[in-house]
CSV table of C-alpha atoms and ligand atoms in Angstrom, one decimal:
chain,number,residue,atom,x,y,z
S,1,MET,CA,-98.4,94.3,-21.8
S,2,THR,CA,-101.6,94.5,-19.8
S,3,ASP,CA,-101.5,95.5,-16.2
S,4,GLN,CA,-102.3,91.9,-15.2
S,5,LYS,CA,-99.4,90.5,-17.2
S,6,LEU,CA,-97.1,93.2,-15.7
S,7,ASN,CA,-98.3,92.2,-12.3
S,8,THR,CA,-97.7,88.5,-13.0
S,9,VAL,CA,-94.1,89.2,-14.3
S,10,ALA,CA,-93.4,91.3,-11.2
S,11,GLN,CA,-94.6,88.5,-8.9
S,12,LEU,CA,-92.5,85.9,-10.7
S,13,ARG,CA,-89.4,88.1,-10.6
S,14,ALA,CA,-89.9,89.0,-6.9
S,15,ASN,CA,-90.3,85.5,-5.5
S,16,GLY,CA,-90.1,83.0,-8.3
S,17,THR,CA,-93.3,81.2,-7.4
S,18,PHE,CA,-94.1,79.9,-10.9
S,19,LEU,CA,-95.3,76.6,-9.7
S,20,SER,CA,-97.6,77.9,-7.0
S,21,LEU,CA,-99.1,80.5,-9.4
S,22,SER,CA,-99.5,77.7,-12.0
S,23,ARG,CA,-101.4,75.6,-9.5
S,24,GLN,CA,-103.5,78.3,-7.9
S,25,GLN,CA,-104.0,80.8,-10.7
S,26,ALA,CA,-103.5,78.9,-13.9
S,27,ALA,CA,-105.6,81.6,-15.8
S,28,LEU,CA,-102.7,84.0,-15.4
S,29,PHE,CA,-100.9,81.8,-18.0
S,30,ALA,CA,-103.8,81.4,-20.4
S,31,GLN,CA,-101.9,83.5,-22.9
S,32,PRO,CA,-98.2,83.0,-23.4
S,33,LEU,CA,-95.9,85.4,-21.6
S,34,ASP,CA,-92.3,86.4,-22.1
S,35,PHE,CA,-89.9,88.8,-20.5
S,36,ILE,CA,-86.2,89.5,-20.0
S,37,LEU,CA,-84.4,89.4,-16.6
S,38,ASP,CA,-81.8,91.9,-15.6
S,39,ASN,CA,-79.1,89.3,-16.3
S,40,GLY,CA,-80.2,89.0,-19.9
S,41,THR,CA,-82.0,85.7,-19.6
S,42,LYS,CA,-85.2,85.5,-21.7
S,43,VAL,CA,-88.1,83.8,-19.8
S,44,ILE,CA,-90.9,82.3,-21.8
S,45,VAL,CA,-94.1,80.9,-20.3
S,46,PRO,CA,-96.1,79.1,-23.0
S,47,CYS,CA,-98.8,78.0,-20.5
S,48,GLU,CA,-99.2,77.0,-16.9
S,49,GLY,CA,-96.6,74.6,-15.6
S,50,ILE,CA,-94.1,75.1,-18.4
S,51,ILE,CA,-91.3,77.6,-18.3
S,52,VAL,CA,-88.3,78.2,-20.6
S,53,PHE,CA,-85.1,80.1,-19.8
S,54,GLU,CA,-82.8,81.2,-22.7
S,55,PRO,CA,-79.4,82.7,-22.0
S,56,ALA,CA,-78.4,85.9,-23.7
S,57,THR,CA,-75.8,83.9,-25.6
S,58,ILE,CA,-77.3,80.6,-26.9
S,59,SER,CA,-75.1,77.5,-26.6
S,60,ASN,CA,-75.5,74.3,-28.6
S,61,LYS,CA,-77.3,72.5,-25.8
S,62,ASP,CA,-81.1,72.3,-25.2
S,63,ILE,CA,-82.2,70.8,-21.9
S,64,VAL,CA,-85.6,69.7,-20.7
S,65,TYR,CA,-86.3,68.7,-17.1
S,66,SER,CA,-89.8,67.4,-16.5
S,67,CYS,CA,-91.4,66.4,-13.1
S,68,GLY,CA,-94.8,65.8,-11.7
S,69,ILE,CA,-95.9,63.7,-14.7
S,70,HIS,CA,-97.2,61.7,-11.8
S,71,GLY,CA,-98.7,64.3,-9.4
S,72,ASN,CA,-97.7,62.7,-6.1
S,73,GLU,CA,-94.0,62.3,-7.0
S,74,THR,CA,-93.0,65.3,-4.9
S,75,ALA,CA,-89.2,65.3,-4.5
S,76,PRO,CA,-88.5,66.0,-8.2
S,77,ILE,CA,-91.2,68.7,-8.2
S,78,GLU,CA,-89.5,70.3,-5.2
S,79,ILE,CA,-86.1,70.2,-6.9
S,80,CYS,CA,-87.5,71.7,-10.1
S,81,ASP,CA,-89.5,74.3,-8.2
S,82,GLU,CA,-86.4,75.4,-6.3
S,83,LEU,CA,-84.4,75.7,-9.5
S,84,VAL,CA,-87.0,77.8,-11.3
S,85,GLN,CA,-87.2,80.1,-8.2
S,86,GLN,CA,-83.5,80.6,-8.2
S,87,LEU,CA,-83.5,81.3,-12.0
S,88,LEU,CA,-86.4,83.8,-11.8
S,89,THR,CA,-84.9,85.6,-8.8
S,90,GLU,CA,-81.5,85.7,-10.5
S,91,LYS,CA,-79.7,83.8,-7.8
S,92,LEU,CA,-78.7,81.5,-10.7
S,93,ARG,CA,-78.6,81.9,-14.4
S,94,VAL,CA,-78.8,79.4,-17.2
S,95,VAL,CA,-75.9,78.8,-19.6
S,96,HIS,CA,-78.0,76.6,-21.9
S,97,ARG,CA,-81.6,76.8,-23.1
S,98,LEU,CA,-83.7,75.1,-20.4
S,99,MET,CA,-87.3,74.1,-20.3
S,100,VAL,CA,-88.8,73.0,-17.0
S,101,ILE,CA,-92.1,71.2,-17.1
S,102,PHE,CA,-94.5,70.5,-14.1
S,103,GLY,CA,-96.6,67.9,-15.8
S,104,ASN,CA,-99.8,67.0,-14.0
S,105,LEU,CA,-100.9,70.1,-11.9
S,106,PRO,CA,-104.5,68.8,-11.0
S,107,ALA,CA,-103.0,65.5,-9.8
S,108,MET,CA,-100.6,67.5,-7.6
S,109,ASP,CA,-103.6,69.3,-6.0
S,110,ILE,CA,-105.2,66.0,-5.0
S,111,ALA,CA,-101.8,64.4,-4.1
S,112,LYS,CA,-102.5,61.5,-6.4
S,113,ARG,CA,-100.5,59.8,-9.2
S,114,PHE,CA,-103.1,60.9,-11.7
S,115,VAL,CA,-106.7,62.1,-11.9
S,116,GLU,CA,-108.1,59.7,-14.5
S,117,GLU,CA,-105.2,58.1,-16.3
S,118,ASN,CA,-101.5,57.4,-16.0
S,119,MET,CA,-100.0,60.2,-18.1
S,120,ASN,CA,-96.7,58.4,-18.7
S,121,ARG,CA,-98.5,55.9,-20.9
S,122,LEU,CA,-99.9,58.7,-23.2
S,123,PHE,CA,-96.9,60.0,-25.1
S,124,ASP,CA,-95.8,59.4,-28.7
S,125,GLY,CA,-99.3,60.1,-29.9
S,126,GLU,CA,-101.2,57.7,-27.6
S,127,HIS,CA,-103.0,60.8,-26.2
S,128,SER,CA,-104.9,61.1,-29.4
S,129,ASN,CA,-105.8,57.4,-29.8
S,130,PRO,CA,-109.3,57.6,-31.4
S,131,ASP,CA,-110.5,54.5,-29.7
S,132,VAL,CA,-110.2,56.0,-26.2
S,133,PRO,CA,-112.3,58.9,-24.9
S,134,GLN,CA,-110.4,62.2,-24.3
S,135,ASN,CA,-109.7,63.4,-20.8
S,136,ALA,CA,-107.7,66.2,-19.1
S,137,GLU,CA,-104.5,64.0,-18.9
S,138,ARG,CA,-104.7,63.2,-22.7
S,139,VAL,CA,-105.1,66.9,-23.5
S,140,ARG,CA,-102.2,67.8,-21.2
S,141,ALA,CA,-99.9,65.1,-22.7
S,142,ALA,CA,-100.6,66.4,-26.2
S,143,LYS,CA,-99.8,70.0,-25.0
S,144,LEU,CA,-96.5,68.8,-23.4
S,145,GLU,CA,-95.5,67.1,-26.6
S,146,GLN,CA,-96.3,70.3,-28.6
S,147,GLU,CA,-94.2,72.5,-26.3
S,148,VAL,CA,-91.3,70.1,-26.2
S,149,ARG,CA,-91.3,69.9,-30.0
S,150,ALA,CA,-91.5,73.7,-30.2
S,151,PHE,CA,-88.5,74.0,-27.8
S,152,PHE,CA,-86.3,71.4,-29.5
S,153,MET,CA,-87.2,72.4,-33.0
S,154,ALA,CA,-87.1,76.2,-32.6
S,155,PRO,CA,-86.8,77.4,-36.2
S,156,SER,CA,-84.2,80.1,-35.5
S,157,LEU,CA,-81.9,77.4,-34.0
S,158,ASN,CA,-82.5,74.5,-36.4
S,159,LYS,CA,-81.5,75.8,-39.8
S,160,GLN,CA,-81.5,73.2,-42.5
S,161,ASP,CA,-77.8,73.3,-43.1
S,162,GLU,CA,-77.1,72.6,-39.4
S,163,GLN,CA,-78.7,69.2,-39.1
S,164,GLY,CA,-77.6,67.5,-35.9
S,165,ALA,CA,-75.7,70.6,-34.7
S,166,ARG,CA,-77.7,70.8,-31.5
S,167,GLU,CA,-77.4,68.5,-28.5
S,168,ARG,CA,-80.7,67.8,-26.8
S,169,PHE,CA,-81.4,66.3,-23.4
S,170,HIS,CA,-84.6,65.3,-21.6
S,171,TYR,CA,-84.6,64.0,-18.0
S,172,ASP,CA,-88.1,63.0,-16.9
S,173,LEU,CA,-87.9,62.9,-13.1
S,174,HIS,CA,-90.0,60.5,-11.0
S,175,THR,CA,-90.1,58.7,-7.7
S,176,ALA,CA,-91.2,55.0,-7.5
S,177,ILE,CA,-94.3,53.7,-5.8
S,178,ARG,CA,-92.6,50.9,-3.9
S,179,ASP,CA,-89.3,50.4,-2.3
S,180,SER,CA,-86.5,49.4,-4.5
S,181,LYS,CA,-83.4,47.2,-3.8
S,182,ASN,CA,-81.7,49.8,-5.9
S,183,GLU,CA,-83.4,52.9,-4.5
S,184,LYS,CA,-82.6,55.1,-7.5
S,185,PHE,CA,-82.7,53.8,-11.0
S,186,ALA,CA,-83.2,55.2,-14.5
S,187,VAL,CA,-84.8,53.8,-17.7
S,188,TYR,CA,-82.7,54.4,-20.8
S,189,PRO,CA,-85.3,54.4,-23.6
S,190,PHE,CA,-85.1,52.2,-26.8
S,191,THR,CA,-82.7,54.0,-29.2
S,192,PRO,CA,-82.8,51.8,-32.3
S,193,GLY,CA,-79.6,52.1,-34.4
S,194,ILE,CA,-77.9,54.4,-31.9
S,195,ALA,CA,-75.3,53.2,-29.4
S,196,ARG,CA,-76.0,53.9,-25.8
S,197,LYS,CA,-73.8,56.6,-24.4
S,198,PRO,CA,-71.5,55.9,-21.5
S,199,GLU,CA,-71.2,59.6,-20.7
S,200,GLN,CA,-75.0,59.7,-20.3
S,201,VAL,CA,-74.8,56.8,-17.9
S,202,ALA,CA,-72.1,58.7,-16.1
S,203,PHE,CA,-74.4,61.7,-15.8
S,204,MET,CA,-77.0,59.4,-14.1
S,205,GLY,CA,-74.2,58.4,-11.7
S,206,ALA,CA,-73.5,62.0,-10.9
S,207,CYS,CA,-77.2,62.2,-10.0
S,208,GLY,CA,-76.8,59.4,-7.6
S,209,VAL,CA,-78.4,56.8,-10.0
S,210,TYR,CA,-76.2,53.7,-10.4
S,211,THR,CA,-78.9,51.2,-11.7
S,212,ILE,CA,-79.8,51.6,-15.4
S,213,LEU,CA,-82.5,49.7,-17.2
S,214,LEU,CA,-82.1,49.5,-20.9
S,215,SER,CA,-85.5,49.5,-22.6
S,216,ASN,CA,-85.5,47.5,-25.9
S,217,SER,CA,-88.8,48.3,-27.4
S,218,PRO,CA,-91.0,51.4,-28.3
S,219,THR,CA,-93.2,52.7,-25.5
S,220,THR,CA,-95.4,55.6,-24.7
S,221,THR,CA,-93.3,57.3,-22.1
S,222,PHE,CA,-92.3,61.0,-22.2
S,223,SER,CA,-88.6,60.2,-22.4
S,224,TYR,CA,-89.1,57.8,-25.2
S,225,PHE,CA,-91.0,60.5,-27.1
S,226,SER,CA,-88.0,62.9,-26.9
S,227,SER,CA,-85.5,60.3,-27.7
S,228,LYS,CA,-87.4,59.0,-30.8
S,229,HIS,CA,-88.5,62.3,-32.3
S,230,PHE,CA,-85.6,64.6,-31.5
S,231,GLY,CA,-82.7,62.3,-30.9
S,232,ALA,CA,-82.5,63.7,-27.3
S,233,ASP,CA,-80.4,61.9,-24.7
S,234,ALA,CA,-83.4,61.0,-22.5
S,235,PHE,CA,-84.1,59.1,-19.4
S,236,THR,CA,-87.0,58.3,-17.1
S,237,VAL,CA,-85.2,58.8,-13.7
S,238,GLU,CA,-86.6,57.2,-10.6
S,239,LEU,CA,-85.1,59.1,-7.6
S,240,GLY,CA,-86.5,57.0,-4.7
S,241,LYS,CA,-89.8,56.4,-3.0
S,242,VAL,CA,-92.9,58.6,-3.0
S,243,HIS,CA,-93.5,60.9,0.0
S,244,PRO,CA,-95.9,63.8,0.5
S,245,PHE,CA,-94.8,67.4,-0.2
S,246,GLY,CA,-92.5,68.7,2.5
S,247,GLU,CA,-91.9,65.2,3.9
S,248,ASN,CA,-89.0,64.2,1.6
S,249,ASP,CA,-85.6,63.9,3.2
S,250,MET,CA,-84.0,66.2,0.6
S,251,SER,CA,-80.5,65.1,1.5
S,252,ARG,CA,-81.2,61.8,-0.3
S,253,PHE,CA,-81.7,63.9,-3.5
S,254,ALA,CA,-78.7,66.1,-3.0
S,255,ASP,CA,-76.6,64.6,-5.9
S,256,ALA,CA,-79.5,64.8,-8.3
S,257,ARG,CA,-80.3,68.4,-7.3
S,258,LYS,CA,-76.7,69.5,-7.6
S,259,THR,CA,-76.0,67.8,-10.9
S,260,LEU,CA,-79.2,68.9,-12.6
S,261,THR,CA,-78.6,72.5,-11.4
S,262,ASP,CA,-75.0,72.5,-12.4
S,263,PHE,CA,-75.7,71.1,-15.8
S,264,ALA,CA,-78.0,74.0,-16.7
S,265,THR,CA,-76.1,76.8,-14.9
S,266,ASN,CA,-72.4,76.0,-14.5
S,267,PRO,CA,-70.4,77.1,-17.6
S,268,VAL,CA,-67.5,74.7,-16.6
S,269,PHE,CA,-69.7,71.7,-15.7
S,270,GLN,CA,-67.6,68.5,-16.0
S,271,LEU,CA,-68.8,64.9,-15.8
S,272,PRO,CA,-66.9,62.1,-14.2
S,273,ASP,CA,-65.6,59.4,-16.6
S,274,TYR,CA,-67.9,56.4,-17.0
S,275,ASP,CA,-66.7,53.6,-14.6
S,276,SER,CA,-68.6,50.3,-15.5
S,277,ASP,CA,-67.7,48.9,-12.0
S,278,LYS,CA,-70.0,51.4,-10.4
S,279,PHE,CA,-73.2,50.6,-12.3
S,280,LEU,CA,-75.7,47.8,-12.4
S,281,ILE,CA,-77.1,47.6,-16.0
S,282,TYR,CA,-80.2,45.5,-16.8
S,283,HIS,CA,-82.1,44.9,-19.9
S,284,VAL,CA,-85.8,44.1,-20.1
S,285,ASN,CA,-86.5,40.4,-20.5
S,286,GLN,CA,-90.3,40.1,-20.4
S,287,VAL,CA,-93.1,42.7,-20.6
S,288,ILE,CA,-96.1,41.1,-18.9
S,289,ASN,CA,-99.5,42.6,-19.7
S,290,LYS,CA,-102.6,42.0,-17.7
S,291,SER,CA,-105.0,40.4,-20.1
S,292,LYS,CA,-107.6,38.9,-17.8
S,293,GLY,CA,-109.5,40.3,-14.8
S,294,ASP,CA,-108.2,37.6,-12.5
S,295,PHE,CA,-104.5,38.6,-13.1
S,296,ARG,CA,-102.5,38.3,-9.9
S,297,LEU,CA,-98.9,38.6,-8.9
S,298,ASN,CA,-97.3,35.7,-7.0
S,299,PHE,CA,-95.2,37.8,-4.6
S,300,ASP,CA,-96.1,40.2,-1.8
S,301,GLU,CA,-96.9,43.9,-2.1
S,302,ASP,CA,-93.7,44.9,-0.3
S,303,VAL,CA,-91.3,43.0,-2.5
S,304,PRO,CA,-88.9,45.7,-3.7
S,305,ASN,CA,-88.2,46.6,-7.3
S,306,PHE,CA,-85.1,44.6,-8.6
S,307,ALA,CA,-85.8,41.7,-6.2
S,308,ASP,CA,-84.6,38.6,-8.3
S,309,PHE,CA,-85.9,35.1,-8.6
S,310,GLN,CA,-84.8,31.6,-9.7
S,311,ARG,CA,-85.6,30.2,-13.1
S,312,GLY,CA,-89.1,28.6,-13.1
S,313,PHE,CA,-90.6,31.0,-10.5
S,314,VAL,CA,-94.1,31.9,-11.4
S,315,PHE,CA,-94.2,35.7,-11.4
S,316,ALA,CA,-97.9,36.0,-12.1
S,317,GLU,CA,-100.9,34.1,-13.4
S,318,GLU,CA,-104.3,34.6,-14.8
S,319,SER,CA,-106.9,32.3,-16.4
S,320,GLY,CA,-105.2,30.0,-18.8
S,321,ARG,CA,-101.7,31.4,-18.4
S,322,GLN,CA,-98.7,31.5,-16.2
S,323,TYR,CA,-95.7,34.0,-16.4
S,324,VAL,CA,-92.5,32.3,-15.4
S,325,ALA,CA,-88.9,33.4,-14.8
S,326,GLU,CA,-86.9,32.3,-17.8
S,327,GLN,CA,-83.5,32.5,-16.1
S,328,ASP,CA,-81.8,32.6,-12.7
S,329,GLY,CA,-81.5,36.2,-11.4
S,330,GLU,CA,-84.5,37.5,-13.4
S,331,ALA,CA,-85.7,40.5,-11.4
S,332,ILE,CA,-89.0,42.3,-11.2
S,333,VAL,CA,-89.6,46.1,-11.9
S,334,PHE,CA,-92.8,48.2,-11.7
S,335,PRO,CA,-95.2,45.4,-10.6
S,336,ASN,CA,-98.8,46.6,-10.4
S,337,ALA,CA,-101.7,44.1,-10.7
S,338,ASN,CA,-104.3,47.0,-10.5
S,339,VAL,CA,-103.7,48.3,-14.0
S,340,GLU,CA,-106.4,48.2,-16.6
S,341,ILE,CA,-106.8,45.1,-18.7
S,342,GLY,CA,-104.4,45.3,-21.7
S,343,GLN,CA,-101.9,47.4,-19.7
S,344,ARG,CA,-98.4,46.4,-18.4
S,345,ALA,CA,-98.5,44.8,-15.0
S,346,LEU,CA,-94.9,43.8,-14.7
S,347,LEU,CA,-91.5,44.1,-16.3
S,348,THR,CA,-88.8,41.5,-15.7
S,349,VAL,CA,-85.1,42.4,-16.2
S,350,VAL,CA,-81.8,40.6,-16.4
S,351,PRO,CA,-78.2,41.9,-15.9
S,352,THR,CA,-76.3,43.0,-19.0
S,353,THR,CA,-73.5,45.4,-19.9
S,354,LEU,CA,-73.7,48.7,-21.7
K,401,ZN,ZN1,-93.7,58.4,-11.9
């Protein structure tokens, strides 16, 4: 190892500041780095903002936590930063392989959702769409996919005669732009041909998330990518509303922090049983894309996610077209009239069961 690498490893082990080094001195991680902690954990840094912990004894679970895919969604970044610090300084140790991803470092630096483009629309290959010019977010999305694939498909752990032997998990952690009637909620990606898992919904409950949105079509989100390609149990988890770094009331994230930490580090981690009475489950009814420049939403900026409307209510309109509630209780999620033409401006959802 070069002196500079030794120095970087020493800094990481002394104070665990992987995220701040990634943000402030990304060049330190221009070449992959690996080292072993005193407790036997192997640490691998493939590039800035991505770190892998492997226990001395490998279990059958591989876990990915990603955060900061949107740079201003600070609470999950703080949760992951703290977990990484505790692992590097050996206050905690992993019992399963764990990859922690800090997604959009330049967007964090400017405290914005993104620099040029919403990264969570760039997965499952969209980053390389030949019809769209490249940018830093597209390059980064491709890199994240490459590293997640390398992590889940590590050749030494995925021998041909052990198909399906490994359990894979990916929780992509976010906070929402607007208030939500159900402050925390999670999107369960489309899993064609595979039953939804009650125990995964119970895991969301243990994270304090009791509203689950079942997606029923392919998409270009990070969690869908891991679900589709690696059979991972994956969710996009919305943990509350966006606040600046250091201004989050972290007590509101205590359940998520504890459960995510326990899952990776507690050898006797136990989930509560799934109790359907505790959850609100929705499925997507309409995906409304903005197709004209005059697209507008027919409700106020401050109407929360999951606010519901009567059948016939006009959610949105644009030249030549109205978008109408098809049933009573149809609710809105992720409204944003300021997206590019051709992009999703609104989802509507209706109650269902698992
Ligand atoms: Zn987000």
